[in-house]
Structures are given as structure tokens and as C-alpha cells.
Amino acid sequence: MPRNLLLISSSRQNSQATALAHAKDSIIELLGDRKQVLFISYARPDGLTHAQYTALTRQAFQLNQLPYEVVGIESFDDPKEGVKQAEAIFTGGGNTFLLRRDIDPLMALIREKVAAGMPYMGSSAGSNMAGLTLNTTNDMPIVYPPGFDALGLIRFNINPHYPKPQPGVNMHAGESRDQRINEFHAVEENKQPVAALREDSMLFIRDERIELRSAAGSSVKVFYQGRDAVEYPAGTDLGFLEKSEG
Amino acid sequence: MPRNLLLISSSRQNSQATALAHAKDSIIELLGDRKQVLFISYARPDGLTHAQYTALTRQAFQLNQLPYEVVGIESFDDPKEGVKQAEAIFTGGGNTFLLRRDIDPLMALIREKVAAGMPYMGSSAGSNMAGLTLNTTNDMPIVYPPGFDALGLIRFNINPHYPKPQPGVNMHAGESRDQRINEFHAVEENKQPVAALREDSMLFIRDERIELRSAAGSSVKVFYQGRDAVEYPAGTDLGFLEKSEG
């Protein structure tokens, strides 16, 4: 089955960086000579309107001299028509729960087009959306979505914005990101591995190959149910993760 | 309407502290001369079994010389029977989504008993559960619950484990807890205030009075839809929050 995906942990490699700069080469490799990308603006970071969010993304494409027209899903009276016409899709980050609620009517159509080879690119929540489920998002559940199932474009889960070790700093007293992911795996039905992507990292996926790319050379930490997590260096083909689903 | 609630931000005032030590006097004030407390162990922090979690809580009661027998909900073949017999309920922290999924069949009964004056005590996820909705939990959504509605024992939301300012440290690149809560309020239907409780803080609620208590003297930060957040000092009666729901 053809597959063309780029799943970015974060829109910025770090808080000083220009949005998408660390992913520029991979975006060009993914999108090739296509002209347009449909931007799914539903995750609305900081409560931006859809149009504001699309404008910011268009600006990031321009700053990075990415030669693609960015068209917001909100510019279509019928969003399904937007997906049908799309040459490629970019699902932006923000709040995963808002995204999941609003993308619901489009999910089957997106899966179909991706299965036919259309490039899909996601950042943060948009990368969570490419996994099996949303159970390993970091976001606050500000709305109740119709499900936590995701697009399933890959057969495992993503945890984006995986922090570099910060001695003495936890999410709150005594609890770290690792503990949260371990709690996910303590639930018996949650058998899929979780690829915890540091902020400079992304997965570039062509057909069966799932390459870890990292702008600053980070490894990825993969969590498994019932056994220890493993770090894999940049450049690893993580295709084996799709065979270890329980 | 009689109301007897104690809503604790965190089981520990800080990572060095003994569990529940900071809340000891308030627990005695809440429970009075009752003999037993029913412990709802469903939130299962760190993937503990229900029985392990109850045992840890019983130990914390003993270490603090709290003169109450802790009975785990898991010790009843029919959990509803446990709630019916309860003199008081303590809902422990852990994962809010697990808690919400498993407490679902008991919610109506708990509301009924609390409305008749039975003391309810919650910590972290158990305090989120006392609010209007779970939309302002910090936890990872490791299971899909049947709703984000909570017990509604108070007419606003809690955000527990609200961090003290840590210069330079964000949840992830560029995003702070405040931004997350502001994203909650950017969704039009989310009109209720959010009381962000620092880890040494708790709400002691008797009838209409909602007193902020803080072991280390912290204020509470209350977030509102459409206007700036406000800090209120320890000792404040926050009863007015139940009148500002939209």
C-alpha cells in the first residue's frame, strides 16, 4: 500500500525557532511538485479562529520559502469537498480534542485518500491524529469528542513534545511524562507501542519505511506494554513497530 | 441545601511531604465522629490495583493518626451497595479518565447522598470529579469515558496541581498551564470559572461557604471566560463563583 506521511512532534524545534524551519526539507520531499496543501485548522491553538490559524501557517510556509499554496479547510462551504479536491493535507497542532471533534465527519474520506497515496503531514495534535488513538496526547480535554480513535495511518501511537530530561522538573509533584505513558500501558487494552518524539524530531514515512529524523540529532523513546522503553537513534527505520501491536 | 466537601489539589503538599498531612485538620473537621470512609480507588495512579491503592490510603490515614477506617469500593461485590452504606466518601487521585469511566454507574447515587449531607472528600482527580466537568484535568486521556460531565457538587471547575511559577519552564515549547485553561475558555460553551489550586491548597465547603485553605499560604488563581484571571488569598470565601456561571 502506498503511504506518504510526515509526522512532526512540534511546529517549532524549540521556542526560539521559526515555525516549520526544522522540517523544511522533509516537507519538500513529502509534497514534491504538488501545488497546494489543504490545511486543517481545527485544533485552534490559543483559541485562534480557523482563518487566523491558516494565515499563520501560510506565513510560516512563506518564511521558509516552501513553494506551496496553503488553503484552509474553513474556506470550503462543504469541508468534504475540500478533502476530495486536496492534493495533500496538513493537520496543524493545537488542541487534540477540538481537532478530533471537528474532523470527525472527514475521517473516513481522509483515510481513503491517504490509502490512495495522498501525502499527509501532521504537527503535534495533527501527528497524534495519525496514530491509532488519541490516548497519548498531552492536551487538556477542553471538549468531549465522539471518540478517541484516530486516523490509524500508522499502527502505533505518538506522544509529541516529549521533553528532554530536566532534572528536578516534573509535570506536577512526583509525576513525569514517562509515568503518564506507563499509566496508559497499565490499561490492559492499550497494547500498542508509543513513540515519544522530542521536539526536534519527526517521522518520515514512505510505504512500509518509518524513518526517525531529528533536526538536533535526538533519539526517539518508544514505550511498550509490559517491557522497558527503548531509545532508538535518528535514522532508525521504525517499521518494526507496526508488527509489535498486540 | 446541606453540603460537606473537602477538595484537595494534591495528596501531598510537595513531593517530600507525607500524603494527606497538610489536610489532616480539615479531614477531621469534615468527617467529625464518623467511623468509616468509603475510598473510591478507581483512578489507580501508576497503574496500582484497586486494593493496592486502598492499602496505601489506609496507611496514609494511619500515619496521620486519622481515626477513620478506610474501606475500598473494590471490597464490595456490588459497588452501589458500598455507596449506599457509606458514611463518607473519599475519591482518590490518579487518572481522571479511568476514574470517570469506572465511577459512571455510581454518579447518581453519590450526588444523592452528598445532597443529603454526606461528606465527600476528593484529591486531584477526585476533586476534578466534584466540579461541573472534567475538561480542566491535567491527566492523559488513557481511556475513553462515557462523558466529561462530573458530579457537579460545586458549580465551577477545578484545575488541580496548579504550578507555582517556574521561570523558563513550560509544559512544552511555548505552552503554559495558563494557556491551556485559556484555551478551555476560548470554547464558547465553557462558561464556568476554573479554580486553579496550588498543591498546598484545598477548598473546604460547608453549605454555601467555599473557603480556600492553603497549608503554605498560597492564593488561588481563578480563570474566567472573557476576562482576566484573579488571585484570591487563603481564607477567601469563594461562594461567589457559584453565582458567576454563565
XYZ file of C-alpha atoms in Angstrom:
492
model
C 0.000 0.000 0.000
C 1.471 3.396 -0.888
C 1.920 5.701 2.085
C 3.356 9.209 2.280
C 3.363 10.744 5.721
C 5.336 13.315 7.662
C 4.577 13.411 11.389
C 6.231 16.256 13.251
C 6.424 16.397 17.037
C 6.185 20.179 17.236
C 5.793 23.036 14.786
C 8.998 24.501 16.261
C 12.241 22.772 17.067
C 12.468 24.999 20.135
C 10.717 28.129 21.339
C 13.199 30.403 19.528
C 12.921 28.677 16.151
C 10.894 29.734 13.107
C 7.830 27.517 12.709
C 8.442 24.577 10.348
C 12.071 25.549 9.637
C 13.369 22.246 11.050
C 11.029 20.283 8.780
C 11.517 22.281 5.577
C 13.491 19.676 3.626
C 11.174 16.880 4.688
C 8.109 18.901 3.693
C 9.541 19.416 0.210
C 10.391 15.741 -0.005
C 6.835 14.840 1.048
C 4.936 17.283 -1.138
C 7.201 17.173 -4.219
C 5.784 19.072 -7.157
C 2.276 19.448 -5.813
C 0.901 22.978 -5.855
C -1.455 23.144 -2.904
C -1.875 21.784 0.580
C -5.183 21.680 2.422
C -4.628 22.960 5.952
C -6.862 21.516 8.666
C -7.099 24.351 11.161
C -9.495 22.728 13.626
C -7.059 22.360 16.548
C -7.057 26.169 17.018
C -4.070 26.768 19.331
C -4.623 29.617 21.799
C -8.237 29.871 20.665
C -7.280 31.374 17.297
C -10.019 31.419 14.681
C -9.608 28.939 11.853
C -8.801 31.735 9.414
C -6.189 33.232 11.757
C -4.539 29.873 12.166
C -4.446 29.244 8.437
C -2.931 32.697 7.890
C -0.163 31.959 10.399
C 0.592 28.665 8.689
C 0.648 30.309 5.264
C 3.105 32.828 6.682
C 5.334 30.024 8.001
C 5.340 28.416 4.551
C 6.333 31.757 3.019
C 9.078 32.464 5.584
C 10.573 29.060 4.802
C 10.132 29.599 1.052
C 8.039 26.486 0.822
C 6.528 26.708 -2.693
C 3.017 25.502 -1.824
C -0.265 27.343 -1.580
C -1.889 26.836 1.829
C -5.696 26.570 1.602
C -7.665 26.459 4.870
C -10.410 23.876 5.323
C -12.593 26.724 6.615
C -12.631 28.289 3.156
C -14.916 25.492 1.900
C -18.662 25.659 2.475
C -18.514 21.876 2.429
C -15.319 20.671 4.135
C -15.703 17.265 2.488
C -15.356 18.955 -0.867
C -12.065 20.408 0.373
C -10.754 16.965 1.259
C -11.954 15.498 -2.040
C -10.072 18.138 -4.006
C -6.922 18.052 -1.849
C -3.550 17.167 -3.348
C -2.092 16.922 0.165
C -3.260 17.552 3.740
C -1.519 19.258 6.647
C -3.237 18.927 10.029
C -1.930 21.580 12.375
C -1.352 21.288 16.123
C -3.266 22.892 18.954
C -5.892 21.104 20.993
C -6.310 17.437 20.087
C -9.850 17.235 21.493
C -11.140 20.186 19.461
C -9.440 18.723 16.405
C -10.978 15.285 16.948
C -14.448 16.719 17.464
C -14.401 18.829 14.325
C -12.552 16.464 11.982
C -14.977 13.627 12.746
C -17.080 13.859 9.551
C -13.918 13.890 7.422
C -12.052 10.949 8.886
C -13.232 8.206 6.536
C -12.528 10.358 3.489
C -9.035 11.299 4.704
C -8.176 7.646 5.371
C -9.336 6.750 1.874
C -7.251 9.430 0.184
C -4.154 8.646 2.245
C -4.547 4.950 1.377
C -4.502 6.001 -2.274
C -1.152 7.755 -1.748
C -2.069 11.356 -0.941
C 0.581 12.957 1.301
C -0.481 13.658 4.879
C 1.509 15.870 7.166
C 0.773 16.482 10.835
C 2.253 18.521 13.610
C 1.681 17.777 17.318
C -2.102 17.134 17.602
C -2.073 16.503 13.843
C 0.522 13.778 14.407
C -1.470 12.283 17.279
C -4.374 12.156 14.806
C -2.302 9.906 12.504
C -1.819 7.248 15.193
C -4.183 4.536 16.347
C -5.739 6.545 19.168
C -5.545 9.909 20.886
C -4.946 8.380 24.315
C -1.356 9.668 24.406
C -1.930 13.327 23.655
C -0.652 15.864 26.200
C -3.528 18.272 25.696
C -6.257 19.395 28.048
C -9.621 17.786 27.248
C -11.481 21.074 26.684
C -14.314 19.479 24.676
C -15.785 15.962 24.620
C -15.106 14.362 21.256
C -17.152 11.485 19.771
C -14.248 9.072 20.289
C -10.536 8.780 20.998
C -9.933 6.681 17.895
C -7.648 8.462 15.437
C -6.997 8.083 11.712
C -4.832 4.984 12.147
C -2.472 5.934 9.327
C 0.231 4.259 11.420
C -0.304 1.235 13.676
C 1.020 2.730 16.902
C 0.612 5.919 18.947
C 2.544 9.161 19.060
C 3.380 11.204 22.128
C 4.546 14.586 20.808
C 6.582 17.248 22.631
C 8.392 14.579 24.570
C 10.600 16.557 26.939
C 14.336 16.394 27.148
C 15.367 15.481 30.685
C 15.031 18.497 33.013
C 16.471 17.475 36.367
C 14.095 18.276 39.196
C 11.177 19.305 36.980
C 8.039 17.194 36.793
C 4.634 17.826 35.262
C 3.406 18.003 38.822
C 4.510 16.613 42.149
C 6.144 13.312 41.537
C 4.660 12.713 38.093
C 6.638 12.677 34.880
C 5.664 12.166 31.262
C 7.073 8.640 31.471
C 4.727 7.806 34.333
C 1.781 9.039 32.287
C 2.679 6.845 29.336
C 3.237 3.933 31.702
C -0.275 4.514 33.089
C -1.539 4.252 29.510
C 0.115 0.855 29.171
C -1.157 -0.277 32.579
C -4.633 -0.393 30.995
C -4.827 -3.867 29.545
C -6.405 -2.988 26.209
C -3.725 -0.384 25.407
C -1.294 -2.725 23.693
C 0.180 -0.508 21.005
C 3.676 0.988 21.352
C 4.020 4.735 21.879
C 6.682 6.670 20.007
C 7.602 9.650 22.182
C 9.005 12.253 19.812
C 11.247 15.025 21.117
C 10.524 18.468 19.746
C 13.195 18.411 17.054
C 12.021 15.037 15.763
C 9.649 13.708 13.132
C 8.729 10.507 11.361
C 9.099 10.424 7.595
C 7.063 7.535 6.286
C 7.123 6.096 2.812
C 5.176 2.873 2.339
C 6.494 0.465 4.999
C 9.544 2.535 5.961
C 9.212 4.769 9.047
C 12.334 6.879 9.381
C 13.141 8.860 12.519
C 14.514 12.271 11.576
C 15.748 14.730 14.189
C 16.939 18.247 13.481
C 19.130 18.212 16.599
C 20.005 14.532 16.467
C 17.626 13.297 19.185
C 16.728 9.670 19.600
C 13.100 8.557 19.963
C 11.920 6.803 23.113
C 9.490 4.000 22.391
C 7.284 2.720 25.216
C 5.909 -0.814 25.165
C 3.271 -2.541 27.234
C 4.847 -4.866 29.760
C 8.506 -4.179 28.988
C 11.050 -1.409 29.269
C 11.083 1.573 26.942
C 13.870 1.682 24.337
C 15.700 4.657 22.766
C 16.370 4.403 19.026
C 18.761 6.834 17.306
C 17.917 9.213 14.465
C 17.928 7.378 11.167
C 16.336 4.209 12.570
C 13.628 2.603 10.457
C 10.823 2.084 12.989
C 8.767 -0.050 10.614
C 9.026 -2.927 13.097
C 6.662 -1.059 15.454
C 3.759 -1.893 13.171
C 4.431 -5.578 13.718
C 4.519 -5.368 17.528
C 0.925 -4.268 18.056
C -0.750 -6.688 20.460
C -29.064 22.546 50.948
C -26.548 20.925 53.291
C -23.132 20.396 51.751
C -19.938 18.995 53.269
C -16.998 18.814 50.913
C -13.229 18.883 51.076
C -11.481 19.233 47.717
C -7.714 18.872 47.850
C -5.443 19.846 44.973
C -2.890 17.117 45.625
C -2.484 14.264 48.085
C 0.875 15.811 49.024
C 1.730 19.430 49.717
C 5.041 18.798 47.956
C 6.965 15.760 46.818
C 8.736 15.419 50.208
C 5.566 15.577 52.293
C 3.620 12.706 53.879
C 0.414 12.039 51.970
C -2.586 13.898 53.452
C -0.545 15.518 56.253
C -1.373 19.012 55.021
C -5.092 18.225 55.052
C -5.278 16.372 58.372
C -7.142 19.016 60.365
C -9.585 19.647 57.547
C -10.252 15.908 57.158
C -11.114 15.661 60.855
C -13.315 18.727 60.573
C -15.087 17.182 57.565
C -15.551 13.659 58.887
C -16.222 14.513 62.540
C -17.235 11.491 64.595
C -17.930 9.189 61.679
C -16.241 5.807 61.858
C -15.644 4.835 58.242
C -14.865 6.369 54.899
C -15.537 4.648 51.587
C -12.450 5.030 49.394
C -13.035 5.190 45.647
C -9.848 3.708 44.232
C -10.782 3.803 40.551
C -8.232 6.455 39.462
C -5.394 3.956 40.034
C -2.250 6.151 39.981
C 0.772 4.421 38.419
C -1.427 1.505 37.408
C -1.811 0.272 41.003
C -4.543 -2.273 41.582
C -7.597 -1.001 43.451
C -6.622 -2.987 46.539
C -3.045 -1.653 46.480
C -4.313 1.894 46.212
C -6.731 1.440 49.089
C -3.946 -0.054 51.214
C -1.727 2.981 50.550
C -4.541 5.328 51.500
C -5.284 3.364 54.664
C -1.594 3.655 55.534
C -1.691 7.450 54.995
C -4.674 7.688 57.349
C -2.753 5.670 59.954
C 0.458 7.699 59.587
C -1.542 10.854 60.168
C -3.449 9.252 63.070
C -6.720 9.920 61.320
C -9.223 7.861 63.330
C -11.274 6.510 60.429
C -11.488 3.077 58.893
C -10.765 3.199 55.151
C -12.909 0.733 53.172
C -12.158 0.282 49.478
C -15.004 0.305 46.958
C -13.417 -2.814 45.444
C -14.282 -4.781 48.580
C -17.972 -4.724 47.636
C -19.375 -7.223 45.155
C -21.897 -4.537 44.305
C -20.215 -1.111 44.419
C -23.632 0.563 44.659
C -24.143 -1.203 47.940
C -20.871 0.335 49.128
C -22.099 3.823 48.288
C -25.491 3.190 49.889
C -23.856 2.165 53.154
C -21.195 4.888 53.132
C -20.972 7.411 55.960
C -18.492 9.446 53.892
C -16.680 9.130 50.562
C -13.080 9.870 49.617
C -12.287 9.777 45.903
C -8.549 9.445 45.399
C -6.409 10.971 42.661
C -4.706 9.277 39.745
C -6.073 9.221 36.235
C -9.273 11.234 35.816
C -10.358 9.324 32.703
C -10.107 5.910 34.347
C -11.949 7.295 37.351
C -14.728 8.762 35.206
C -15.169 5.552 33.263
C -15.433 3.336 36.315
C -17.427 5.632 38.600
C -20.116 6.144 35.966
C -22.734 3.742 37.420
C -22.346 5.343 40.854
C -22.620 9.011 39.963
C -26.352 9.496 40.514
C -26.218 7.752 43.867
C -23.209 9.764 45.053
C -24.911 13.023 44.079
C -27.992 11.988 46.003
C -26.096 11.133 49.167
C -23.987 14.292 49.020
C -27.162 16.346 48.587
C -28.438 14.734 51.776
C -25.325 15.936 53.636
C -22.877 13.008 53.390
C -19.272 14.295 53.471
C -17.334 13.982 50.205
C -13.602 14.388 50.025
C -11.569 14.392 46.838
C -7.923 14.689 45.943
C -6.684 15.732 42.489
C -8.800 13.683 40.030
C -11.276 13.189 42.877
C -11.551 16.978 43.179
C -11.959 17.372 39.410
C -14.816 14.881 39.766
C -16.598 17.255 42.178
C -16.686 20.075 39.631
C -19.066 20.641 36.738
C -16.909 18.901 34.135
C -13.577 17.160 33.722
C -12.453 19.473 30.926
C -9.784 21.050 33.133
C -7.981 17.951 34.342
C -4.244 17.701 33.643
C -4.284 13.964 33.072
C -3.538 11.918 29.984
C -6.718 10.534 28.368
C -5.696 6.876 28.633
C -9.262 5.541 28.277
C -12.396 6.955 26.629
C -15.009 7.681 29.287
C -18.777 7.896 28.619
C -18.716 11.667 29.185
C -16.715 14.559 30.595
C -19.554 15.633 32.883
C -18.587 15.360 36.535
C -20.553 15.123 39.773
C -21.374 18.837 39.834
C -21.135 19.079 43.626
C -19.809 22.597 43.021
C -20.885 24.884 40.181
C -17.451 25.558 38.690
C -14.361 23.592 37.633
C -11.153 22.695 39.434
C -7.677 22.623 37.940
C -5.533 20.757 40.477
C -1.734 20.755 40.805
C -1.603 24.334 39.572
C 2.116 25.064 39.400
C 3.943 27.747 41.233
C 5.757 29.985 38.754
C 8.917 28.260 37.469
C 10.778 30.792 35.329
C 11.745 29.334 31.982
C 9.801 26.093 32.392
C 6.741 25.374 30.284
C 4.657 22.238 29.812
C 6.123 22.145 26.343
C 7.536 24.694 23.924
C 5.702 27.925 24.448
C 2.726 26.456 26.265
C 1.903 27.021 29.908
C -0.891 25.818 32.143
C -2.485 29.256 31.859
C -2.630 28.946 28.081
C -4.356 25.587 28.407
C -7.017 26.970 30.706
C -7.433 29.947 28.400
C -7.991 27.508 25.507
C -10.747 25.928 27.605
C -12.438 29.319 27.931
C -11.959 30.084 24.234
C -14.600 27.407 23.555
C -17.852 29.303 23.743
C -19.845 26.786 25.758
C -17.217 26.613 28.522
C -18.565 29.456 30.628
C -17.813 28.231 34.167
C -14.909 29.685 36.174
C -11.901 27.467 36.867
C -10.309 27.483 40.317
C -6.641 26.592 39.821
C -5.495 25.149 43.140
C -1.808 25.086 44.032
C -0.575 21.866 45.579
C -0.758 23.053 49.174
C -4.350 24.249 48.727
C -7.850 22.897 49.184
C -11.444 24.044 49.304
C -13.394 23.402 52.477
C -17.070 23.685 51.681
C -19.928 23.837 54.116
C -23.313 24.613 52.629
C -22.855 27.853 50.620
C -19.439 28.744 52.042
C -16.379 27.754 49.959
C -13.252 28.510 51.941
C -9.782 28.469 50.380
C -7.318 26.806 52.736
C -3.612 26.603 51.943
C -1.022 24.812 54.035
C 1.721 27.116 52.738
C -0.434 30.213 52.408
C -0.935 30.117 48.631
C -3.599 32.111 46.893
C -5.925 30.508 44.336
C -5.968 31.712 40.728
C -9.462 31.813 39.271
C -9.836 31.905 35.489
C -12.943 33.377 33.888
C -14.275 33.305 30.359
C -13.685 36.620 28.630
C -11.875 38.428 31.428
C -8.600 38.330 33.294
C -7.829 35.704 35.916
C -7.832 36.871 39.552
C -5.769 35.674 42.542
C -7.670 35.366 45.836
C -5.809 34.887 49.121
C -6.161 31.954 51.512
C -9.213 32.407 53.697
C -11.375 33.851 50.925
C -14.945 32.589 50.712
C -15.273 31.688 47.037
C -19.030 31.155 47.262
C -19.470 33.947 44.700
C -18.088 31.644 41.981
C -21.312 29.677 42.011
C -23.172 32.806 41.010
C -20.900 33.679 38.070
C -21.626 30.610 35.965
C -22.772 31.747 32.540
